Coordinates of C-alpha atoms in Angstrom, one line a residue:
Chain A
X1 CA 0.0 0.0 0.0
X2 CA 1.3 3.4 -0.8
X3 CA -0.3 6.8 -1.3
X4 CA 1.5 10.0 -2.0
X5 CA 3.4 11.3 1.0
X6 CA 3.2 8.1 3.0
X7 CA 6.8 7.0 2.9
X8 CA 8.5 4.3 1.0
X9 CA 6.4 1.8 -1.0
X10 CA 6.9 -1.8 -0.3
X11 CA 5.5 -5.0 -1.9
X12 CA 6.0 -8.3 -3.6
X13 CA 9.2 -8.4 -5.6
X14 CA 12.3 -7.0 -4.0
X15 CA 13.7 -3.8 -5.5
X16 CA 17.1 -5.4 -6.2
X17 CA 15.5 -8.2 -8.2
X18 CA 13.8 -5.6 -10.3
X19 CA 17.0 -3.6 -10.8
X20 CA 18.7 -6.7 -12.0
X21 CA 15.9 -7.7 -14.2
X22 CA 15.6 -4.2 -15.8
X23 CA 19.3 -3.5 -16.3
X24 CA 20.4 -7.0 -17.5
X25 CA 17.1 -7.6 -19.4
X26 CA 17.5 -4.3 -21.3
X27 CA 21.2 -4.7 -22.0
X28 CA 20.9 -8.3 -23.2
X29 CA 17.8 -7.4 -25.3
X30 CA 19.6 -4.4 -26.9
X31 CA 22.9 -6.3 -27.7
X32 CA 21.0 -9.4 -28.9
X33 CA 18.9 -7.3 -31.3
X34 CA 22.0 -5.5 -32.5
X35 CA 24.0 -8.7 -33.3
X36 CA 21.4 -11.3 -34.2
X37 CA 20.3 -9.7 -37.4
X38 CA 17.1 -8.0 -38.6
X39 CA 14.6 -10.7 -37.3
X40 CA 15.8 -10.3 -33.8
X41 CA 15.1 -6.5 -33.7
X42 CA 12.0 -7.2 -31.6
X43 CA 14.4 -8.1 -28.7
X44 CA 15.1 -4.4 -28.5
X45 CA 11.4 -3.9 -27.7
X46 CA 11.6 -6.6 -25.0
X47 CA 14.6 -4.8 -23.5
X48 CA 12.7 -1.6 -23.5
X49 CA 9.8 -3.3 -21.6
X50 CA 12.4 -4.5 -19.0
X51 CA 13.7 -1.0 -18.5
X52 CA 10.2 0.5 -18.4
X53 CA 9.3 -2.0 -15.7
X54 CA 12.4 -0.9 -13.7
X55 CA 11.7 2.8 -14.3
X56 CA 8.0 2.4 -13.2
X57 CA 9.1 0.6 -10.0
X58 CA 11.6 3.4 -9.2
X59 CA 9.0 6.0 -9.9
X60 CA 6.7 4.1 -7.6
X61 CA 9.3 4.1 -4.8
X62 CA 10.3 7.7 -5.0
X63 CA 6.9 9.2 -5.7
X64 CA 5.5 7.4 -2.7
X65 CA 7.3 10.1 -0.6
X66 CA 5.3 12.8 -2.3
X67 CA 7.2 15.0 -4.7
X68 CA 4.8 17.9 -4.4
X69 CA 4.7 18.2 -8.2
X70 CA 2.8 15.2 -9.4
X71 CA 4.2 12.1 -10.8
X72 CA 4.5 13.1 -14.5
X73 CA 7.4 15.5 -13.8
X74 CA 9.7 12.6 -12.8
X75 CA 8.8 10.6 -16.0
X76 CA 9.7 13.6 -18.1
X77 CA 13.0 14.2 -16.3
X78 CA 13.8 10.5 -16.8
X79 CA 13.6 10.8 -20.5
X80 CA 15.2 14.3 -20.5
X81 CA 18.3 12.9 -18.8
X82 CA 17.9 9.7 -20.8
X83 CA 18.0 11.3 -24.2
X84 CA 21.1 13.3 -23.4
X85 CA 22.9 10.2 -22.1
X86 CA 21.7 7.9 -24.8
X87 CA 22.7 10.2 -27.7
X88 CA 26.1 10.8 -26.0
X89 CA 26.7 7.2 -25.3
X90 CA 25.9 6.0 -28.8
X91 CA 27.8 8.8 -30.5
X92 CA 31.1 8.2 -28.6
X93 CA 30.9 4.6 -27.6
X94 CA 30.7 2.5 -30.8
X95 CA 29.9 -1.1 -29.8
X96 CA 30.2 -0.2 -26.1
X97 CA 27.6 2.6 -26.7
X98 CA 24.8 1.3 -24.5
X99 CA 27.1 0.6 -21.6
X100 CA 28.7 4.1 -21.8
X101 CA 25.2 5.6 -22.1
X102 CA 24.2 3.7 -18.9
X103 CA 27.3 5.0 -17.0
X104 CA 26.7 8.6 -18.0
X105 CA 23.0 8.4 -17.3
X106 CA 23.9 7.2 -13.8
X107 CA 26.2 10.2 -13.4
X108 CA 23.6 12.7 -14.5
X109 CA 21.0 11.0 -12.3
X110 CA 23.3 11.1 -9.3
X111 CA 24.1 14.7 -9.9
X112 CA 20.4 15.7 -10.2
X113 CA 19.6 13.6 -7.1
X114 CA 22.3 15.1 -5.1
X115 CA 21.3 18.6 -6.1
X116 CA 17.7 17.9 -5.2
X117 CA 18.6 16.7 -1.7
X118 CA 21.4 19.2 -0.9
X119 CA 20.5 22.4 -2.7
X120 CA 16.8 22.1 -3.1
X121 CA 16.4 20.3 0.3
X122 CA 13.7 17.9 -0.9
X123 CA 14.6 15.5 2.0
X124 CA 13.7 12.3 0.2
X125 CA 16.2 9.7 1.5
X126 CA 16.2 7.5 -1.6
X127 CA 16.3 10.5 -4.0
X128 CA 19.9 10.1 -5.2
X129 CA 19.7 6.4 -5.9
X130 CA 16.2 6.7 -7.5
X131 CA 17.2 9.6 -9.8
X132 CA 20.2 7.5 -11.0
X133 CA 17.9 4.5 -11.6
X134 CA 15.2 6.5 -13.3
X135 CA 17.8 8.2 -15.6
X136 CA 19.3 4.8 -16.6
X137 CA 15.9 3.3 -17.2
X138 CA 15.0 6.3 -19.4
X139 CA 18.3 5.8 -21.3
X140 CA 17.8 2.1 -21.9
X141 CA 14.2 2.7 -22.9
X142 CA 15.3 5.1 -25.6
X143 CA 18.1 2.8 -26.9
X144 CA 15.9 -0.3 -26.7
X145 CA 13.1 1.3 -28.8
X146 CA 15.6 2.8 -31.2
X147 CA 17.1 -0.7 -31.8
X148 CA 13.6 -2.1 -32.3
X149 CA 13.0 0.6 -34.9
X150 CA 16.2 0.4 -36.9
X151 CA 17.7 -3.0 -35.9
X152 CA 21.1 -1.7 -34.7
X153 CA 22.5 0.9 -32.3
X154 CA 25.3 2.0 -34.6
X155 CA 25.0 5.8 -34.3
X156 CA 24.8 6.4 -38.0
X157 CA 21.7 4.2 -38.3
X158 CA 20.1 5.6 -35.2
X159 CA 20.8 9.2 -36.4
X160 CA 19.3 8.7 -39.9
X161 CA 16.5 6.3 -38.9
X162 CA 15.3 7.6 -35.5
X163 CA 16.7 11.1 -34.8
X164 CA 16.6 12.8 -38.2
X165 CA 13.2 11.4 -39.0
X166 CA 11.8 12.7 -35.7
X167 CA 10.7 9.3 -34.3
X168 CA 12.9 10.2 -31.3
X169 CA 10.1 12.5 -30.3
X170 CA 7.6 9.6 -30.3
X171 CA 10.0 7.5 -28.2
X172 CA 10.4 10.5 -25.9
X173 CA 6.7 10.9 -25.1
X174 CA 5.7 7.2 -25.4
X175 CA 8.6 6.0 -23.3
X176 CA 8.1 8.8 -20.7
X177 CA 4.4 8.0 -20.4
X178 CA 5.2 4.3 -20.1
X179 CA 7.5 5.0 -17.1
X180 CA 5.4 7.6 -15.3
X181 CA 1.9 6.4 -16.1
X182 CA 1.9 3.0 -14.2
X183 CA 2.2 4.7 -10.7
X184 CA 0.3 7.8 -11.7
X185 CA -2.7 5.6 -12.9
X186 CA -2.6 3.2 -9.9
X187 CA -1.6 5.4 -7.0
X188 CA -3.8 5.7 -4.0
X189 CA -4.4 3.8 -0.7
X190 CA -4.9 0.5 -2.5
X191 CA -1.9 0.7 -4.8
X192 CA -0.3 -2.7 -5.2
X193 CA 3.1 -3.5 -6.7
X194 CA 1.9 -6.3 -9.0
X195 CA -0.9 -4.2 -10.5
X196 CA 1.4 -1.2 -11.1
X197 CA 4.1 -3.3 -12.7
X198 CA 1.5 -5.1 -14.8
X199 CA 0.5 -1.7 -16.1
X200 CA 4.1 -1.0 -16.8
X201 CA 4.4 -4.1 -19.0
X202 CA 1.2 -3.3 -20.8
X203 CA 2.4 0.3 -21.5
X204 CA 5.8 -1.0 -22.6
X205 CA 4.0 -3.4 -25.0
X206 CA 2.2 -0.4 -26.5
X207 CA 5.5 1.4 -27.1
X208 CA 6.9 -1.8 -28.6
X209 CA 4.0 -1.9 -31.1
X210 CA 4.7 1.7 -32.0
X211 CA 8.3 0.9 -32.6
X212 CA 7.2 -2.1 -34.7
X213 CA 5.1 0.2 -36.9
X214 CA 8.2 2.4 -37.5
X215 CA 10.4 -0.6 -38.1
X216 CA 8.0 -1.7 -40.9
X217 CA 9.6 1.0 -43.2
X218 CA 13.2 0.1 -42.2
X219 CA 15.1 -2.7 -43.9
X220 CA 17.3 -3.4 -40.9
X221 CA 14.4 -4.3 -38.6
X222 CA 11.5 -6.7 -38.7
X223 CA 8.3 -4.7 -38.2
X224 CA 5.8 -7.5 -38.4
X225 CA 7.4 -9.7 -35.8
X226 CA 7.8 -6.7 -33.4
X227 CA 4.1 -5.8 -33.8
X228 CA 2.8 -9.4 -33.4
X229 CA 4.9 -10.0 -30.3
X230 CA 4.0 -6.6 -28.9
X231 CA 0.3 -7.2 -29.4
X232 CA 0.6 -10.6 -27.7
X233 CA 2.4 -9.1 -24.7
X234 CA -0.1 -6.3 -24.5
X235 CA -3.0 -8.8 -24.5
X236 CA -1.5 -11.0 -21.8
X237 CA -0.6 -8.0 -19.6
X238 CA -3.9 -6.2 -20.1
X239 CA -5.9 -9.4 -19.2
X240 CA -3.7 -9.8 -16.1
X241 CA -4.2 -6.1 -15.2
X242 CA -8.0 -6.5 -15.6
X243 CA -7.9 -9.5 -13.3
X244 CA -5.9 -7.6 -10.7
X245 CA -8.3 -4.7 -10.9
X246 CA -11.2 -7.0 -10.1
X247 CA -9.1 -8.6 -7.3
X248 CA -8.3 -5.3 -5.7
X249 CA -11.7 -3.6 -6.0
X250 CA -14.5 -4.0 -3.4
X251 CA -16.9 -5.1 -6.1
X252 CA -17.3 -4.9 -9.9
X253 CA -20.8 -4.2 -11.0
X254 CA -22.3 -3.6 -14.5
X255 CA -24.3 -0.4 -14.7
X256 CA -26.1 -1.5 -17.9
X257 CA -26.8 0.9 -20.7
X258 CA -28.0 4.5 -20.2
X259 CA -31.9 4.6 -20.1
X260 CA -33.5 5.9 -23.2
X261 CA -35.9 8.8 -23.4
X262 CA -39.0 6.6 -23.2
X263 CA -37.8 4.8 -20.1
X264 CA -37.1 8.2 -18.5
X265 CA -40.5 9.6 -19.2
Chain B
X1 CA 37.1 7.2 -30.8
X2 CA 36.6 10.9 -31.2
X3 CA 38.8 13.7 -30.1
X4 CA 37.1 14.6 -26.8
X5 CA 39.4 17.4 -25.6
X6 CA 39.6 19.0 -29.0
X7 CA 35.9 19.0 -29.5
X8 CA 35.4 20.5 -26.1
X9 CA 38.0 23.2 -26.4
X10 CA 36.8 24.3 -29.8
X11 CA 33.3 24.8 -28.5
X12 CA 33.8 26.1 -25.0
X13 CA 31.7 29.1 -25.8
X14 CA 28.8 26.8 -26.8
X15 CA 29.2 24.9 -23.5
X16 CA 28.9 28.1 -21.4
X17 CA 26.0 29.6 -23.4
X18 CA 24.1 26.3 -23.4
X19 CA 24.5 26.4 -19.6
X20 CA 23.2 30.0 -19.5
X21 CA 20.2 28.9 -21.6
X22 CA 19.5 26.1 -19.1
X23 CA 19.7 28.6 -16.2
X24 CA 17.3 31.0 -18.0
X25 CA 14.8 28.1 -18.5
X26 CA 15.1 27.2 -14.8
X27 CA 14.6 30.9 -13.7
X28 CA 11.7 31.3 -16.2
X29 CA 9.6 28.5 -14.6
X30 CA 9.4 30.6 -11.4
X31 CA 7.5 33.3 -13.3
X32 CA 4.9 31.0 -14.7
X33 CA 1.7 30.8 -12.6
X34 CA 1.5 27.1 -12.1
X35 CA -1.5 26.0 -10.0
X36 CA -1.3 22.2 -10.4
X37 CA -4.2 20.0 -9.4
X38 CA -5.8 22.5 -6.9
X39 CA -6.0 25.1 -9.7
X40 CA -7.6 22.6 -12.0
X41 CA -10.4 22.6 -9.4
X42 CA -10.3 26.4 -9.2
X43 CA -9.0 26.2 -5.6
X44 CA -5.7 27.9 -6.1
X45 CA -4.4 30.7 -8.3
X46 CA -2.7 29.7 -11.5
X47 CA -3.2 27.6 -14.5
X48 CA -4.6 24.1 -13.7
X49 CA -1.7 21.9 -14.7
X50 CA 1.9 21.0 -13.8
X51 CA 5.0 23.0 -14.3
X52 CA 6.5 20.5 -16.7
X53 CA 3.5 20.5 -19.0
X54 CA 3.3 24.3 -19.1
X55 CA 7.1 24.7 -19.6
X56 CA 7.1 22.1 -22.3
X57 CA 4.1 23.6 -24.1
X58 CA 5.6 27.1 -24.1
X59 CA 9.2 26.1 -24.4
X60 CA 8.7 23.6 -27.3
X61 CA 6.7 26.3 -29.2
X62 CA 9.6 28.6 -28.6
X63 CA 12.0 26.0 -29.9
X64 CA 9.9 25.5 -33.1
X65 CA 9.7 29.3 -33.8
X66 CA 13.5 29.7 -33.1
X67 CA 14.3 26.8 -35.4
X68 CA 12.1 28.3 -38.1
X69 CA 13.9 31.6 -37.8
X70 CA 17.2 29.8 -37.9
X71 CA 16.3 28.4 -41.3
X72 CA 16.3 31.9 -42.8
X73 CA 19.0 33.8 -40.8
X74 CA 22.1 33.2 -38.7
X75 CA 21.5 36.3 -36.5
X76 CA 21.4 35.1 -32.9
X77 CA 19.3 38.1 -31.8
X78 CA 16.6 37.3 -34.3
X79 CA 16.6 33.6 -33.3
X80 CA 16.4 34.4 -29.6
X81 CA 13.6 37.0 -30.2
X82 CA 11.7 34.5 -32.3
X83 CA 12.0 31.9 -29.6
X84 CA 10.8 34.4 -27.0
X85 CA 7.8 35.6 -29.0
X86 CA 6.7 32.0 -29.8
X87 CA 6.8 30.9 -26.2
X88 CA 5.1 34.2 -25.0
X89 CA 2.3 33.7 -27.5
X90 CA 1.8 30.1 -26.4
X91 CA 1.7 30.8 -22.7
X92 CA -0.6 33.9 -23.2
X93 CA -3.1 31.8 -25.2
X94 CA -3.0 29.1 -22.6
X95 CA -3.6 31.6 -19.8
X96 CA -6.3 33.5 -21.7
X97 CA -8.3 30.4 -22.5
X98 CA -7.9 29.1 -19.0
X99 CA -9.1 32.4 -17.7
X100 CA -12.2 32.2 -19.9
X101 CA -13.1 28.8 -18.5
X102 CA -12.6 29.9 -14.9
X103 CA -14.5 33.1 -15.2
X104 CA -17.4 32.0 -17.5
X105 CA -17.4 28.3 -16.8
X106 CA -16.6 27.9 -13.1
X107 CA -17.8 31.5 -12.3
X108 CA -15.1 32.7 -9.9
X109 CA -13.3 36.0 -9.7
X110 CA -9.5 36.1 -10.6
X111 CA -7.8 36.7 -7.2
X112 CA -4.7 35.8 -5.3
X113 CA -4.5 34.7 -1.6
X114 CA -0.8 35.4 -1.4
X115 CA -1.0 39.2 -1.5
X116 CA -3.7 41.7 -0.3
X117 CA -3.4 44.0 -3.3
X118 CA -2.4 43.1 -6.8
X119 CA 1.1 44.8 -7.2
X120 CA 0.2 46.0 -10.7
X121 CA -3.4 47.1 -10.7
X122 CA -3.6 47.7 -6.9
X123 CA -6.9 45.9 -6.8
X124 CA -8.0 44.4 -3.5
X125 CA -7.6 40.6 -3.6
X126 CA -8.6 39.0 -0.3
X127 CA -12.3 40.0 -0.5
X128 CA -12.7 37.9 -3.7
X129 CA -11.0 34.8 -2.5
X130 CA -13.6 32.1 -1.9
X131 CA -13.6 30.5 1.6
X132 CA -11.4 27.4 1.9
X133 CA -9.5 28.2 -1.3
X134 CA -6.1 29.8 -2.0
X135 CA -7.5 32.1 -4.7
X136 CA -8.5 31.3 -8.2
X137 CA -7.9 32.2 -11.9
X138 CA -5.1 34.5 -12.9
X139 CA -5.1 38.0 -11.5
X140 CA -3.3 40.6 -13.7
X141 CA 0.0 40.2 -11.9
X142 CA 0.1 36.5 -12.5
X143 CA -0.8 37.0 -16.2
X144 CA 2.1 39.5 -16.6
X145 CA 4.4 37.2 -14.7
X146 CA 3.5 34.3 -16.9
X147 CA 4.3 36.3 -20.1
X148 CA 7.7 37.2 -18.6
X149 CA 8.3 33.6 -17.8
X150 CA 7.3 32.5 -21.3
X151 CA 9.7 35.0 -22.8
X152 CA 12.7 34.0 -20.6
X153 CA 12.0 30.3 -21.3
X154 CA 11.8 30.9 -25.0
X155 CA 15.1 32.8 -25.0
X156 CA 16.7 30.0 -22.9
X157 CA 15.4 27.2 -25.2
X158 CA 16.4 29.1 -28.3
X159 CA 19.9 29.8 -26.9
X160 CA 20.4 26.1 -26.2
X161 CA 19.3 25.2 -29.7
X162 CA 21.3 27.9 -31.4
X163 CA 24.6 27.0 -29.7
X164 CA 24.1 23.3 -30.4
X165 CA 23.5 24.1 -34.1
X166 CA 26.7 26.2 -34.6
X167 CA 29.0 23.5 -33.3
X168 CA 31.5 22.5 -36.0
X169 CA 30.7 19.0 -37.3
X170 CA 30.3 17.1 -40.6
X171 CA 26.6 16.1 -40.3
X172 CA 24.1 16.8 -43.1
X173 CA 21.7 19.6 -42.1
X174 CA 18.6 17.4 -41.5
X175 CA 20.5 15.2 -39.1
X176 CA 22.0 18.1 -37.3
X177 CA 18.6 19.7 -36.8
X178 CA 17.3 16.4 -35.4
X179 CA 20.1 15.8 -32.9
X180 CA 20.3 19.5 -31.8
X181 CA 16.5 19.7 -31.3
X182 CA 16.3 16.5 -29.2
X183 CA 19.2 17.6 -27.1
X184 CA 17.6 20.9 -26.6
X185 CA 14.3 19.2 -25.6
X186 CA 16.2 16.9 -23.1
X187 CA 18.0 19.9 -21.5
X188 CA 14.7 21.8 -21.5
X189 CA 12.9 19.0 -19.5
X190 CA 15.7 18.6 -17.0
X191 CA 15.6 22.4 -16.4
X192 CA 11.8 22.4 -16.2
X193 CA 11.6 19.7 -13.5
X194 CA 14.4 21.0 -11.2
X195 CA 12.7 24.3 -10.5
X196 CA 9.3 22.6 -10.1
X197 CA 10.8 20.6 -7.3
X198 CA 12.1 23.8 -5.9
X199 CA 8.7 25.5 -5.8
X200 CA 6.9 22.3 -4.6
X201 CA 4.8 22.2 -7.8
X202 CA 2.8 25.5 -7.5
X203 CA 3.6 29.2 -7.7
X204 CA 1.6 32.3 -8.5
X205 CA 4.2 34.4 -10.2
X206 CA 6.9 36.9 -9.1
X207 CA 4.8 38.3 -6.3
X208 CA 4.6 34.8 -4.6
X209 CA 6.9 34.4 -1.6
X210 CA 8.2 31.2 -3.1
X211 CA 9.7 33.2 -5.9
X212 CA 12.6 34.2 -3.6
X213 CA 13.8 30.6 -3.6
X214 CA 14.8 30.8 -7.2
X215 CA 18.6 31.0 -6.6
X216 CA 18.6 27.4 -5.3
X217 CA 17.0 26.1 -8.6
X218 CA 19.3 28.3 -10.6
X219 CA 22.4 26.8 -8.9
X220 CA 21.1 23.3 -9.4
X221 CA 20.3 23.9 -13.0
X222 CA 23.7 25.5 -13.6
X223 CA 25.5 22.3 -12.4
X224 CA 23.2 19.9 -14.2
X225 CA 23.1 21.8 -17.5
X226 CA 26.8 22.3 -17.5
X227 CA 27.3 18.5 -17.4
X228 CA 24.6 18.0 -20.1
X229 CA 26.1 20.7 -22.2
X230 CA 29.6 19.1 -22.1
X231 CA 28.0 15.8 -23.2
X232 CA 26.0 17.5 -26.0
X233 CA 29.0 19.4 -27.3
X234 CA 31.2 16.3 -27.3
X235 CA 28.5 14.2 -29.0
X236 CA 27.8 16.7 -31.8
X237 CA 31.3 18.1 -32.1
X238 CA 32.8 14.6 -32.5
X239 CA 30.6 13.7 -35.5

């Protein structure tokens, strides 16, 4: 249970498990999609889902303290820091690009977290760690979706296929929403970790489908496969989310259709 | 591997002015009357949404107008002016339409609970604040403050974009525009969120006591943007 301002959120899966799952899942997905050829580009989308899951859990932890600004701000700063780190990492790093991007994302996140606690005096004990986590999650989401769109993280490909075409803006907003929306949509006294994280997977699947649509026009990536797998993940996650909503609600009743004019008269 | 030190030294002016742009964005947020969720229910003075959404709306419009101007001229003054005007028009329209819905839709009088008299019009405020609320709508001072904030944010965003665009590199124009604009957007969002943490999500404008806290956000933004600017300059300058 966690509502805004009530202290650290707890629940089900331990936070360290999710960090491992997000970080390793995303990096393995990104590298596999890069090296295994065009049919494997959907693995970039799977990697993005892993990092979105991690980002949503970090947002959930830090936002439970009450940021005073609403949850969306933290999702947007995640992708703001992420886009700087991702572009920098891929531009200078070559084959080590995603790893360099992760390191620099952690540095920006640590810096912003430290400033928030020391200069702005926000007084959230987990702020420094959370900002670093959110920044890395944003970075990996951007790289994962880029790889799903163009099939490689070579900077020349990403630049022509994702950045110059403007699809980076789609990644920015869709990825940001996927990270911020799960907690924003589920917060309240009855917030449960599994329901929030299921929402994260479902939102991640939607971004994966979007990446698949973009991939359809790129020779290096397989659009159809990304879309089909994305739709399958979305369906499974949404069904589970609906089940969890029914589990957590006091009762679910059908209201029927609105009465027509004759019945009202 | 690219020549990191060389790229940095050649473009040290860009690093400094991008940082200045980030600081301007951070300062500008303190002028914008952000009411957040309470204002959306007409229970606090300001526009009924969060800082980031407002800053993004106005700032991104400023970026677009600045980029359009940059397509026809290289004059920094014209680019900055274009960015400022674009952002000011966007924030003015947002505030004006918000004002209509508060006044004619909700039916409450624009008033501030933070000050007794509007510093600009000298109109009495406290008599018009509904019981249990912290004011509603946008009194004149908040409106003027919002326009100043839009202008500063637009100048800041345009400055970040301009100094990313003039970095020496071998990219074709379309790719340079893409990477410079997404870097500018990233820096913009970082600098919109830092001040919103500083003001705790809501502020009425420059007459609000919280406005005095702006040096903290400015210092934080200075450090964060400087780091981002170095990364941006190395990434673009090395290509």
